[in-house]
Structures are given as structure tokens and as C-alpha cells.
Short mmCIF file of C-alpha atoms in Angstrom, two decimals:
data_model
loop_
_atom_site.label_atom_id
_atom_site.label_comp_id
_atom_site.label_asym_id
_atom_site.label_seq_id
_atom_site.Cartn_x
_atom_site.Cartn_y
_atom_site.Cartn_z
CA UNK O 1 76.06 83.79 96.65
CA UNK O 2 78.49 80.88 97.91
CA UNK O 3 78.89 79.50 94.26
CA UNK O 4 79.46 83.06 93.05
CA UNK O 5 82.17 83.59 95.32
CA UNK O 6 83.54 80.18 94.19
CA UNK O 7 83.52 81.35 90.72
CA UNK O 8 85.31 84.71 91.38
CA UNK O 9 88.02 82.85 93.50
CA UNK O 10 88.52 80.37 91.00
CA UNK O 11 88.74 83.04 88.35
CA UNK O 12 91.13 84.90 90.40
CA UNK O 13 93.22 81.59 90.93
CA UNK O 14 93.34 81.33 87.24
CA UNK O 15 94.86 84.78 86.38
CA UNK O 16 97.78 83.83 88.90
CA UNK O 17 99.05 80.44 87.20
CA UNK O 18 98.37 82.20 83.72
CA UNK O 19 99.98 85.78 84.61
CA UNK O 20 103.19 84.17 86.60
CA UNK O 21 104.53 82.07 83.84
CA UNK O 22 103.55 84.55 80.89
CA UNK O 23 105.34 87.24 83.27
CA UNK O 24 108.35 85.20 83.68
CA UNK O 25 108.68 84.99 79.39
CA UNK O 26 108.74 88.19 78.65
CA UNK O 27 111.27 88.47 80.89
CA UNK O 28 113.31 85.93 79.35
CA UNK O 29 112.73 87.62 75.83
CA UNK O 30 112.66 91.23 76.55
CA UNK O 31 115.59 92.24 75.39
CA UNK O 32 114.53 90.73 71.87
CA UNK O 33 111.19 92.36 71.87
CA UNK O 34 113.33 95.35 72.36
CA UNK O 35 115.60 95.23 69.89
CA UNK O 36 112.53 94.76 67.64
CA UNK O 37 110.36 97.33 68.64
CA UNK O 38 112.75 100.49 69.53
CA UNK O 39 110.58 103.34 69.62
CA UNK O 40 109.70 102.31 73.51
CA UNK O 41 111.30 101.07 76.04
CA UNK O 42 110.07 97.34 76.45
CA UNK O 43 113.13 96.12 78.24
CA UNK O 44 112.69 98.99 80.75
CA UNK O 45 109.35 98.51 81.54
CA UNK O 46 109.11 94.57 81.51
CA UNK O 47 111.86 94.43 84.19
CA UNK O 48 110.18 97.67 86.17
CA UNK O 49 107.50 95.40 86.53
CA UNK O 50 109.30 92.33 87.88
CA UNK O 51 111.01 94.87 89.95
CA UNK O 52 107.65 96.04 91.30
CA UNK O 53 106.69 92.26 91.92
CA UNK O 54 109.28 91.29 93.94
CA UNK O 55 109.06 94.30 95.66
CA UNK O 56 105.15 93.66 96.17
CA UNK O 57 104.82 90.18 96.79
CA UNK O 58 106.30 89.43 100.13
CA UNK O 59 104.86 92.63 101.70
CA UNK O 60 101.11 91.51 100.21
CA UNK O 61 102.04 87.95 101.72
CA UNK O 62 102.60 89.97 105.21
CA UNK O 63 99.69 91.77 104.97
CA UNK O 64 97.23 88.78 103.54
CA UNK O 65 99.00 87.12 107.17
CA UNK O 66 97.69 89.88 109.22
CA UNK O 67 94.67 90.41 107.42
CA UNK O 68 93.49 86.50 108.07
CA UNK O 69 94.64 86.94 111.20
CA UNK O 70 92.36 89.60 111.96
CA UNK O 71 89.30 87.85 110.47
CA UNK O 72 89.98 84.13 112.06
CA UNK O 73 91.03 85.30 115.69
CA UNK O 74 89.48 88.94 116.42
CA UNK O 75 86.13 88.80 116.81
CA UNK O 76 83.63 91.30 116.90
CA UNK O 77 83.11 91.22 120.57
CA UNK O 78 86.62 92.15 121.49
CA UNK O 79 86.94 95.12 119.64
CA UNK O 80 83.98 96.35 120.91
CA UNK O 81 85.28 95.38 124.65
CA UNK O 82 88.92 97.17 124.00
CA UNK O 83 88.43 99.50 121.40
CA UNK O 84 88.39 102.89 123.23
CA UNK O 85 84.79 104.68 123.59
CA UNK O 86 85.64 108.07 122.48
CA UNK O 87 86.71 109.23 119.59
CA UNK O 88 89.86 110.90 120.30
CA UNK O 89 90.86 107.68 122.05
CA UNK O 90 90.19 105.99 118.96
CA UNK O 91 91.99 108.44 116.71
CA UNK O 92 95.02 107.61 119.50
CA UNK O 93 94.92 104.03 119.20
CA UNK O 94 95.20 104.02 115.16
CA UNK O 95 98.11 106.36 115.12
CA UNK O 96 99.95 104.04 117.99
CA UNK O 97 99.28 100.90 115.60
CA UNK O 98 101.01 103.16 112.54
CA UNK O 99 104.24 103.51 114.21
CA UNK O 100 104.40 100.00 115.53
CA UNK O 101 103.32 98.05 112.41
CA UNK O 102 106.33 97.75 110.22
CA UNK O 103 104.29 97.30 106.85
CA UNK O 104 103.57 99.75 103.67
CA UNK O 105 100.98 100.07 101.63
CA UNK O 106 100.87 97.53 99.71
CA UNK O 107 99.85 95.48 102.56
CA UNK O 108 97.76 97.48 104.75
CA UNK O 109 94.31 97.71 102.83
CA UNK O 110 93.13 94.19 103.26
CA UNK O 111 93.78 94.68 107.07
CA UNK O 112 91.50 98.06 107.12
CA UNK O 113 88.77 95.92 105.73
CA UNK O 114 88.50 93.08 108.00
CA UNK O 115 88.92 95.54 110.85
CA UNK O 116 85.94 97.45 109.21
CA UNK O 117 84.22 94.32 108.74
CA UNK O 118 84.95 93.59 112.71
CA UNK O 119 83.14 96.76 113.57
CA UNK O 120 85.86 98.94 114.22
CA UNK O 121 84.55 102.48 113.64
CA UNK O 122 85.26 103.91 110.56
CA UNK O 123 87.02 107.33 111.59
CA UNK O 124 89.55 105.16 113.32
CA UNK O 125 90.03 102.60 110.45
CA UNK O 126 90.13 105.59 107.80
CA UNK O 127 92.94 107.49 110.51
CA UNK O 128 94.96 103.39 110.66
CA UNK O 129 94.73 103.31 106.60
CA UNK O 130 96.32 106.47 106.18
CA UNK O 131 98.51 106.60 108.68
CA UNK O 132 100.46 103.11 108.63
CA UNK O 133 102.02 103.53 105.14
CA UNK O 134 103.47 106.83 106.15
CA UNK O 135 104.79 106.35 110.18
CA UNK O 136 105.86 103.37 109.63
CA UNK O 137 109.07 102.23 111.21
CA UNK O 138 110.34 101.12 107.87
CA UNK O 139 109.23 104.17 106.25
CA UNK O 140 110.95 106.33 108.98
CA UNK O 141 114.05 104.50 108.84
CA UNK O 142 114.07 104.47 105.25
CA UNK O 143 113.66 108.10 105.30
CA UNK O 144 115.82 108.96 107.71
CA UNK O 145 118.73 107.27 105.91
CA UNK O 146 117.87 109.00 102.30
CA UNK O 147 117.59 112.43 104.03
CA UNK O 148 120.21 111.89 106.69
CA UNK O 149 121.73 115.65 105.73
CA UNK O 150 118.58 117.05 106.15
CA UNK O 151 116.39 115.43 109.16
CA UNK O 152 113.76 118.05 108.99
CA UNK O 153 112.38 116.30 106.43
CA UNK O 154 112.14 113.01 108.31
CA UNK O 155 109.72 115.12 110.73
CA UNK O 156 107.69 116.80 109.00
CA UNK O 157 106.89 113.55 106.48
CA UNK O 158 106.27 112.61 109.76
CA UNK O 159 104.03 115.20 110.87
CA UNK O 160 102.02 115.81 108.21
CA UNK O 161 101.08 111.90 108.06
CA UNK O 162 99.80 112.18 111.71
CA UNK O 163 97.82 115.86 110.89
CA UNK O 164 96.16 114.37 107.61
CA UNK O 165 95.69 111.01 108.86
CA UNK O 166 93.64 112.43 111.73
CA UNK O 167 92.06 115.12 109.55
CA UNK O 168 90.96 112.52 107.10
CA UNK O 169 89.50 110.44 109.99
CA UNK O 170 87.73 113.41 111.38
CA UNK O 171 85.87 114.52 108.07
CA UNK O 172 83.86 111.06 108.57
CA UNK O 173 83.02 111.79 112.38
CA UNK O 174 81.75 115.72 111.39
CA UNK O 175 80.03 114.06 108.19
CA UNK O 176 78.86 110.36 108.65
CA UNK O 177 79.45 107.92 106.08
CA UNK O 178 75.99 106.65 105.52
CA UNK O 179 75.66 102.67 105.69
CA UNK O 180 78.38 100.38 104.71
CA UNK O 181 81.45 100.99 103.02
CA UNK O 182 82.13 97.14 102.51
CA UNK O 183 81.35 94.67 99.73
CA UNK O 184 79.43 91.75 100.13
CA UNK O 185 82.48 89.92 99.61
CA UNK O 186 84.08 91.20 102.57
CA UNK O 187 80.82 90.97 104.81
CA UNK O 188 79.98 87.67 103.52
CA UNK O 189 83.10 86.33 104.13
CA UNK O 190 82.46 86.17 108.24
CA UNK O 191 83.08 82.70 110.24
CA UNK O 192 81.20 84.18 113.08
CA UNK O 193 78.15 81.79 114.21
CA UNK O 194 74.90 83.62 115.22
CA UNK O 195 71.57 81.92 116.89
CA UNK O 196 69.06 81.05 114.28
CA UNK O 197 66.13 83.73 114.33
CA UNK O 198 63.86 80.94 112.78
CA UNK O 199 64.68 78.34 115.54
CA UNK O 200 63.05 77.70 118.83
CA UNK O 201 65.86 75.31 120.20
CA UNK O 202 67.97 77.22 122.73
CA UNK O 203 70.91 74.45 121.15
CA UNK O 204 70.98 75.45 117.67
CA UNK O 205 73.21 77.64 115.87
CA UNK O 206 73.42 79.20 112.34
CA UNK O 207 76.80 77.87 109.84
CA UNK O 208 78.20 80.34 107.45
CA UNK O 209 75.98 78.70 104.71
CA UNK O 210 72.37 79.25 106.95
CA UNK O 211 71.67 75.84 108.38
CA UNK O 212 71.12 74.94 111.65
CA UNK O 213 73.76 72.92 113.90
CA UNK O 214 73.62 72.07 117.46
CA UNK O 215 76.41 73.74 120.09
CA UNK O 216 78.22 70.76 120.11
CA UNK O 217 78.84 71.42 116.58
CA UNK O 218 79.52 74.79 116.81
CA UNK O 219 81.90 74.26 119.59
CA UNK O 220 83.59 71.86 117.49
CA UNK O 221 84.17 74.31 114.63
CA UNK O 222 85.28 76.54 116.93
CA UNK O 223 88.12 74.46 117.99
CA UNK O 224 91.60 75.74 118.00
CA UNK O 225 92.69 73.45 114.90
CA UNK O 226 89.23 74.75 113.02
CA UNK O 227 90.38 78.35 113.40
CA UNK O 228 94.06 77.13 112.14
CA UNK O 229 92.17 75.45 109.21
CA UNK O 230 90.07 78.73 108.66
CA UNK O 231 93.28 80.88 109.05
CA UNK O 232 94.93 79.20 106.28
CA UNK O 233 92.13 78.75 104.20
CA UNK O 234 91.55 83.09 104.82
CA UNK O 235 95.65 83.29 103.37
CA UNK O 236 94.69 81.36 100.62
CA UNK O 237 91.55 83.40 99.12
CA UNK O 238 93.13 86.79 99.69
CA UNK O 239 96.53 85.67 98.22
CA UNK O 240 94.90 84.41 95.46
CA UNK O 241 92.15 87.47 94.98
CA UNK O 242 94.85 90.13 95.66
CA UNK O 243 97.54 88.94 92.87
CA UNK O 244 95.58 89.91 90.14
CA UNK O 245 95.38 93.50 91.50
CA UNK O 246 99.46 93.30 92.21
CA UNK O 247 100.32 92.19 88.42
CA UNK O 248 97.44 94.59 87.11
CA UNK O 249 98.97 97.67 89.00
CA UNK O 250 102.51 96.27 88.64
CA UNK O 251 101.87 97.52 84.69
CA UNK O 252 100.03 99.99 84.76
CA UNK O 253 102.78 101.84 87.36
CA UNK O 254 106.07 100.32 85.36
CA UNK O 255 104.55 102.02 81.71
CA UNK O 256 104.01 105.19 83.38
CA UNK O 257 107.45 105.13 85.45
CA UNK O 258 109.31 104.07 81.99
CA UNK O 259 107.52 106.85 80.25
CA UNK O 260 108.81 109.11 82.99
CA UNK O 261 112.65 107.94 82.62
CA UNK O 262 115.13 108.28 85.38
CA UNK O 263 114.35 111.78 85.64
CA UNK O 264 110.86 112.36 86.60
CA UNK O 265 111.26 116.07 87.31
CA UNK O 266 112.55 116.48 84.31
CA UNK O 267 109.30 116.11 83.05
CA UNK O 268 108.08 119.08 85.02
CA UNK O 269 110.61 121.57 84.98
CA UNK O 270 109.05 124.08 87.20
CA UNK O 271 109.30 125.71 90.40
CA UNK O 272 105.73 126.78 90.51
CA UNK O 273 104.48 124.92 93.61
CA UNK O 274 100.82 125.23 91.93
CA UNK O 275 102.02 123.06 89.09
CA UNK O 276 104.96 121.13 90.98
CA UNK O 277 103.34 119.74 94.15
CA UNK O 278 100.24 118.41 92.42
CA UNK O 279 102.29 116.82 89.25
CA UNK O 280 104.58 115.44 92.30
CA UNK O 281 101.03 113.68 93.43
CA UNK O 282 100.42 112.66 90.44
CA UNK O 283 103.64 110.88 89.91
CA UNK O 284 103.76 109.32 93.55
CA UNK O 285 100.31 108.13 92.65
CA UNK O 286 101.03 106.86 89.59
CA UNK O 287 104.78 105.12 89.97
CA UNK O 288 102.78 102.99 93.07
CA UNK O 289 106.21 103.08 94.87
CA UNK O 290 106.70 100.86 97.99
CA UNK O 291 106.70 103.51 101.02
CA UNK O 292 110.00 101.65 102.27
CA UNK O 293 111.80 102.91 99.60
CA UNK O 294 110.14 105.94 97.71
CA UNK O 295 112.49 108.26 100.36
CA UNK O 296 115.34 106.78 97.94
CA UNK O 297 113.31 108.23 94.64
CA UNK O 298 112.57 111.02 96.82
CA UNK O 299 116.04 112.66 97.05
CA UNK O 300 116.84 112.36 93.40
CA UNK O 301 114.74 114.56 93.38
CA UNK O 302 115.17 117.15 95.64
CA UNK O 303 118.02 118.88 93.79
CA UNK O 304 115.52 119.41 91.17
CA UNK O 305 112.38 120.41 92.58
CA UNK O 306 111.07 122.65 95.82
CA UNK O 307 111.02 120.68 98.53
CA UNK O 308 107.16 121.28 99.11
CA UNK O 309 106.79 118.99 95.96
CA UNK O 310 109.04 116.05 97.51
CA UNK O 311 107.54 116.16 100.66
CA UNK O 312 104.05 115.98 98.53
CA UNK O 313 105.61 113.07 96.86
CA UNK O 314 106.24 111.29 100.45
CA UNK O 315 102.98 112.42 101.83
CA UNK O 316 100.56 111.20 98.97
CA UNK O 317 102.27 108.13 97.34
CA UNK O 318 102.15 106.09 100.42
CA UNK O 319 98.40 106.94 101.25
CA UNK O 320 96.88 106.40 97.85
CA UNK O 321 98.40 105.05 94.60
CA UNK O 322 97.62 102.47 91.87
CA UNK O 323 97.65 99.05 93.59
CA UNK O 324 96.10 99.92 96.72
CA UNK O 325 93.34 102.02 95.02
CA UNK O 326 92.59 98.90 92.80
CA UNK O 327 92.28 96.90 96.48
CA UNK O 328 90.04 99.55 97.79
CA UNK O 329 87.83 99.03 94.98
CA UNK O 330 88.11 95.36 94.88
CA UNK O 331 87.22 95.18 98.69
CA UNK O 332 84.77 98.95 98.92
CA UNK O 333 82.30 100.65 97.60
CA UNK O 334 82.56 103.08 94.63
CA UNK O 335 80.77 105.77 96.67
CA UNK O 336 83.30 105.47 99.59
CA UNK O 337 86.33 105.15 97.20
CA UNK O 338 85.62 107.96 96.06
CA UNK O 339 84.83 110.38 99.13
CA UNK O 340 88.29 109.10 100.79
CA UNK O 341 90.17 109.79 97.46
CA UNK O 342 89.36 113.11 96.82
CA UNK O 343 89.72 113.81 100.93
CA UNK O 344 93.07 112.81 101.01
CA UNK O 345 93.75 114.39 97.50
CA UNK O 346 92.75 117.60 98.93
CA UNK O 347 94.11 117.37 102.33
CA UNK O 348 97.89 116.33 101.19
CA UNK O 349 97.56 119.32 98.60
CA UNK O 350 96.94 121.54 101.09
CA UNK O 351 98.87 120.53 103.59
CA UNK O 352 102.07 120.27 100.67
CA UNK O 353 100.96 123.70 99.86
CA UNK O 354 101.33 125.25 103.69
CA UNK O 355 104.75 123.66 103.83
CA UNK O 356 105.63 125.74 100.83
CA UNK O 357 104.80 129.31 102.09
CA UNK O 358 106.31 128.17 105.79
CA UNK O 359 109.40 127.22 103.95
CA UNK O 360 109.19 130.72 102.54
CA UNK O 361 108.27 129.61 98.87
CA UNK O 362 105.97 131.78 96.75
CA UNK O 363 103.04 130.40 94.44
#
């Protein structure tokens, strides 16, 4: 298992200092590939995807900080001590933690599975995924100043994060999730020492690879420089395994957004909220937009299209898109993918839909 992981990491490690560079030349010769090949636009799409890197990066840095962070220095033990007991408590907790963590969702996967992988319980880790990217102070901010004519739509992006967020939490209270959601590469990636079932010696300990150690040992590698060592080493292997994921959904979200042009509703060119809202989903999913600045994307829109699809657009995008679905798979299982995509799929439809007849559209 170790030397598999080893493998994978190095593999990982080896798509970064291959991608980077061969990124960086196409850059430098895009506008020659274009003039060569002019039935698509290569120039477009080569500097969408920079565009999408730089916007990426430093957020995935942020959230590969917290994420480590969360495995080196919470331990199991203390969210079980301060995590509340009920689950409405719990459901209050991971909304509180979406309006105070400035991040988006490029960041915030990694973090929901080493707080999964803590033993946090899952409705409340499903409720913190979904509700981060969307009541975000960033994202609030960023809509506020997009939509500044029109503030109602600052507060009900708002509101329908918190309603689906919670609703998506509570479909895995009234129908369990049965075992773990997590890879082994996630659970087998704990520092945690536990007492050796095979050992009689009250002094021994089990190390991450299964041997034995005495407590002097294990005090030692619990040390305060250790878990700085650890810490850094945790950056390291979740930079390096989440890159990959970034340039691989950079792409695939820069082909599709130069297909679409400037004018993505233009590609729609209906007011039928049956056919606009979901095709809005489809778009926010697809383009993989930061939730900082898809408000911005948002209101070039709006003249366009009902505002039940925008607000679908600003609802969906941030909860589920290309680069943090590839995480989710990278860090989940297929089963649980799965289940939380098509809950939030349905949820944000619905919930885009409701909008639409309150505002007084018709189908």
C-alpha cells in the first residue's frame, strides 16, 4: 500500500513539471497555432486556460494550507469533544464556518475530506461542502458589487445556498450513507498513533507503517517540530496530487467556455425556464468558474436571460463543477459521487425553478 501511494505521488509529481512548462509553450506560440489552424479558436482557449490557472492556483494553495492543517493538528478526539451532539447543532456549525471562511470552490473539497476522514459526521460535512463556495464572504462581496442595482439578488443567492446546503445535508440524516465515503488514500493517509492490538506491553505504540515503537518514541514524533515536518510534508502531497486535476479541468472548462463565446446565452436563446435554468446549470457546471467572480459572468447575463436562470447559474456553479467534481472523485467514492451529484442537481433545479414562479415567471 505505502509503495503504491509512492508511485501515485510520484506520478502525480511528474504530470506537474511536464504540464507547467508544456503549458507555458503553447502560450508562447498560440497565436501561431492560430493563425494556422483558423476554424477554432486556439488562441482563445489556450489563454482561457492560463486564465483559469492563475485564477486556480493560489486558491488550491489556500485550501491544500487548510486542508494539511486539518489533518496534522485536528485530531479525531477534538471534534468529537466540540463538535455539537445534535444534528441541527451540527447543521448550525457548518453554515457559521461558510460565511466565515473566505475560500471558493476550488479550495474547499480537500478540506471536506480530511474533516470526513476526522470523523466529522457526514450531514454536516456534506451541509460545509455546499455551503462555503456559495456564502462565502468573497462570494457575497463579489456579488454584491456585480448586482449592486439589484441587491435582491445578493439575498436570495444567499438564501437558497443556506436552504439547499441544509437540504442536501439532511437527505443523508433521513437516508444514511452506508459505510465510507472515503478512499483509501484519504484514510490511509492518517498520522494518528493507535496501541498495538497484537502487543502485550502497556509502552508500545503502532507507526503509520504497523510496527511497534515505545511512548518515548511516539512522544517524540509527536513533538511540535514533527507535526511542522508532517504539516509541510501534508502541503506537499496534496499540492502535488491536486495539480493534475487543476490543469485537467483547466481544459476541459476553457474548450467548452471558448465554444460558448462571449455570449453564452446566446447559445440558448430562450425564455423557457424548463430549458433556460437547467442549460444555465449546465454552463455554470461546465465553465468551472471561480465563485469569487462568476457574479461578474453572471450579470452579462441577466439582460439576456430570466433571472431564475442566473440565479441557477450562481446557485449550481459554485457547488458542483468540473474541477471540484474531478477532486471528489480523486478523494471519494463513485457511489457517493454520485448520490451528492444528482442531490444537489435536483435540489438547485428545483429550488431555481420556485424562484421562477415567485418571481411571477411562467414555464
Amino acid at each position: 500500500m505505502k509503495q503504491d501511494m509512492q508511485k501515485t505521488s510520484s506520478a502525480h509529481y511528474l504530470y506537474v513539471i511536464l504540464g507547467v512548462p508544456i503549458i507555458a509553450i503553447l502560450i508562447a506560440i498560440a497565436p501561431a497555432l492560430q493563425a494556422r489552424f483558423t476554424g477554432f479558436a486556439i488562441n482563445t482557449t489556450i489563454r482561457a486556460i492560463a486564465g483559469l490557472l492563475l485564477q486556480a492556483v493560489p486558491f488550491t494553495l489556500i485550501g491544500v494550507l487548510v486542508s494539511a492543517a486539518v489533518e496534522t493538528f485536528v485530531t479525531t478526539q477534538f471534534i468529537e469533544k466540540h463538535m455539537p451532539k445534535s444534528t441541527s447543532d451540527g447543521f448550525l456549525v457548518a453554515i457559521i464556518a461558510g460565511f466565515c471562511m473566505p475560500v471558493c470552490d476550488c479550495v474547499i473539497v480537500p478540506t471536506f475530506s480530511r474533516l470526513v476522514a476526522k470523523k466529522l459526521p457526514l450531514p454536516a460535512a456534506v451541509t460545509f461542502l455546499c455551503a462555503v463556495p456559495v456564502v462565502n464572504p468573497v462570494s457575497v462581496l463579489a456579488t454584491w458589487y456585480a448586482f449592486s442595482d439589484a441587491p435582491a439578488v445578493v439575498v436570495i443567492r444567499v438564501a437558497l445556498g443556506i436552504v439547499v446546503a441544509l437540504l442536501v445535508g439532511m437527505s443523508f440524516v433521513i437516508f444514511p450513507y452506508k459505510g465510507t465515503i472515503l478512499k483509501q488514500r484519504i484514510l490511509g493517509d492518517k498520522s494518528t498513533l493507535c496501541v498495538c492490538k497484537d502487543s502485550d506491553s502497556s509502552n508500545s505504540c503502532c507507526s503509520r507503517d504497523g510496527s511497534c515503537c515505545s511512548r518515548d518514541e511516539s512522544s517524540m514524533q509527536n513533538s511540535f517540530g514533527s507535526k511542522l515536518l508532517a504539516y509541510a510534508n501534508h502541503i506537499y502531497e496534496d499540492f502535488v496530487h491536486l495539480m493534475p486535476i487543476i490543469l485537467f479541468g483547466s481544459i476541459i472548462a476553457s474548450i467548452i467556455r471558448a465554444w460558448l463565446g462571449n455570449d453564452p446565452a446566446s447559445h440558448i436563446n430562450t425564455t423557457v425556464a424548463l430549458i433556460s435554468i437547467p442549460a444555465m446549470m449546465l454552463i455554470a457546471y461546465a465553465s468551472s468558474l471561480c465563485s469569487s467572480s462568476d457574479a461578474v459572468i453572471a450579470r452579462s447575463l441577466a439582460a439576456s436571460l430570466p433571472i431564475s436562470s442566473v440565479l441557477a447559474f450562481l446557485l449550481f456553479g459554485p457547488m458542483l463543477d468540473v474541477k471540484n467534481t474531478l477532486m471528489l472523485i480523486s478523494d471519494c467514492k463513485g457511489k457517493f459521487v454520485l448520490r451528492f451529484t444528482l442531490t444537489v442537481v435536483l435540489l438547485c433545479l428545483v429550488a431555481s425553478l420556485l424562484v421562477h414562479f415567485a418571481w411571477g415567471g411562467v414555464l
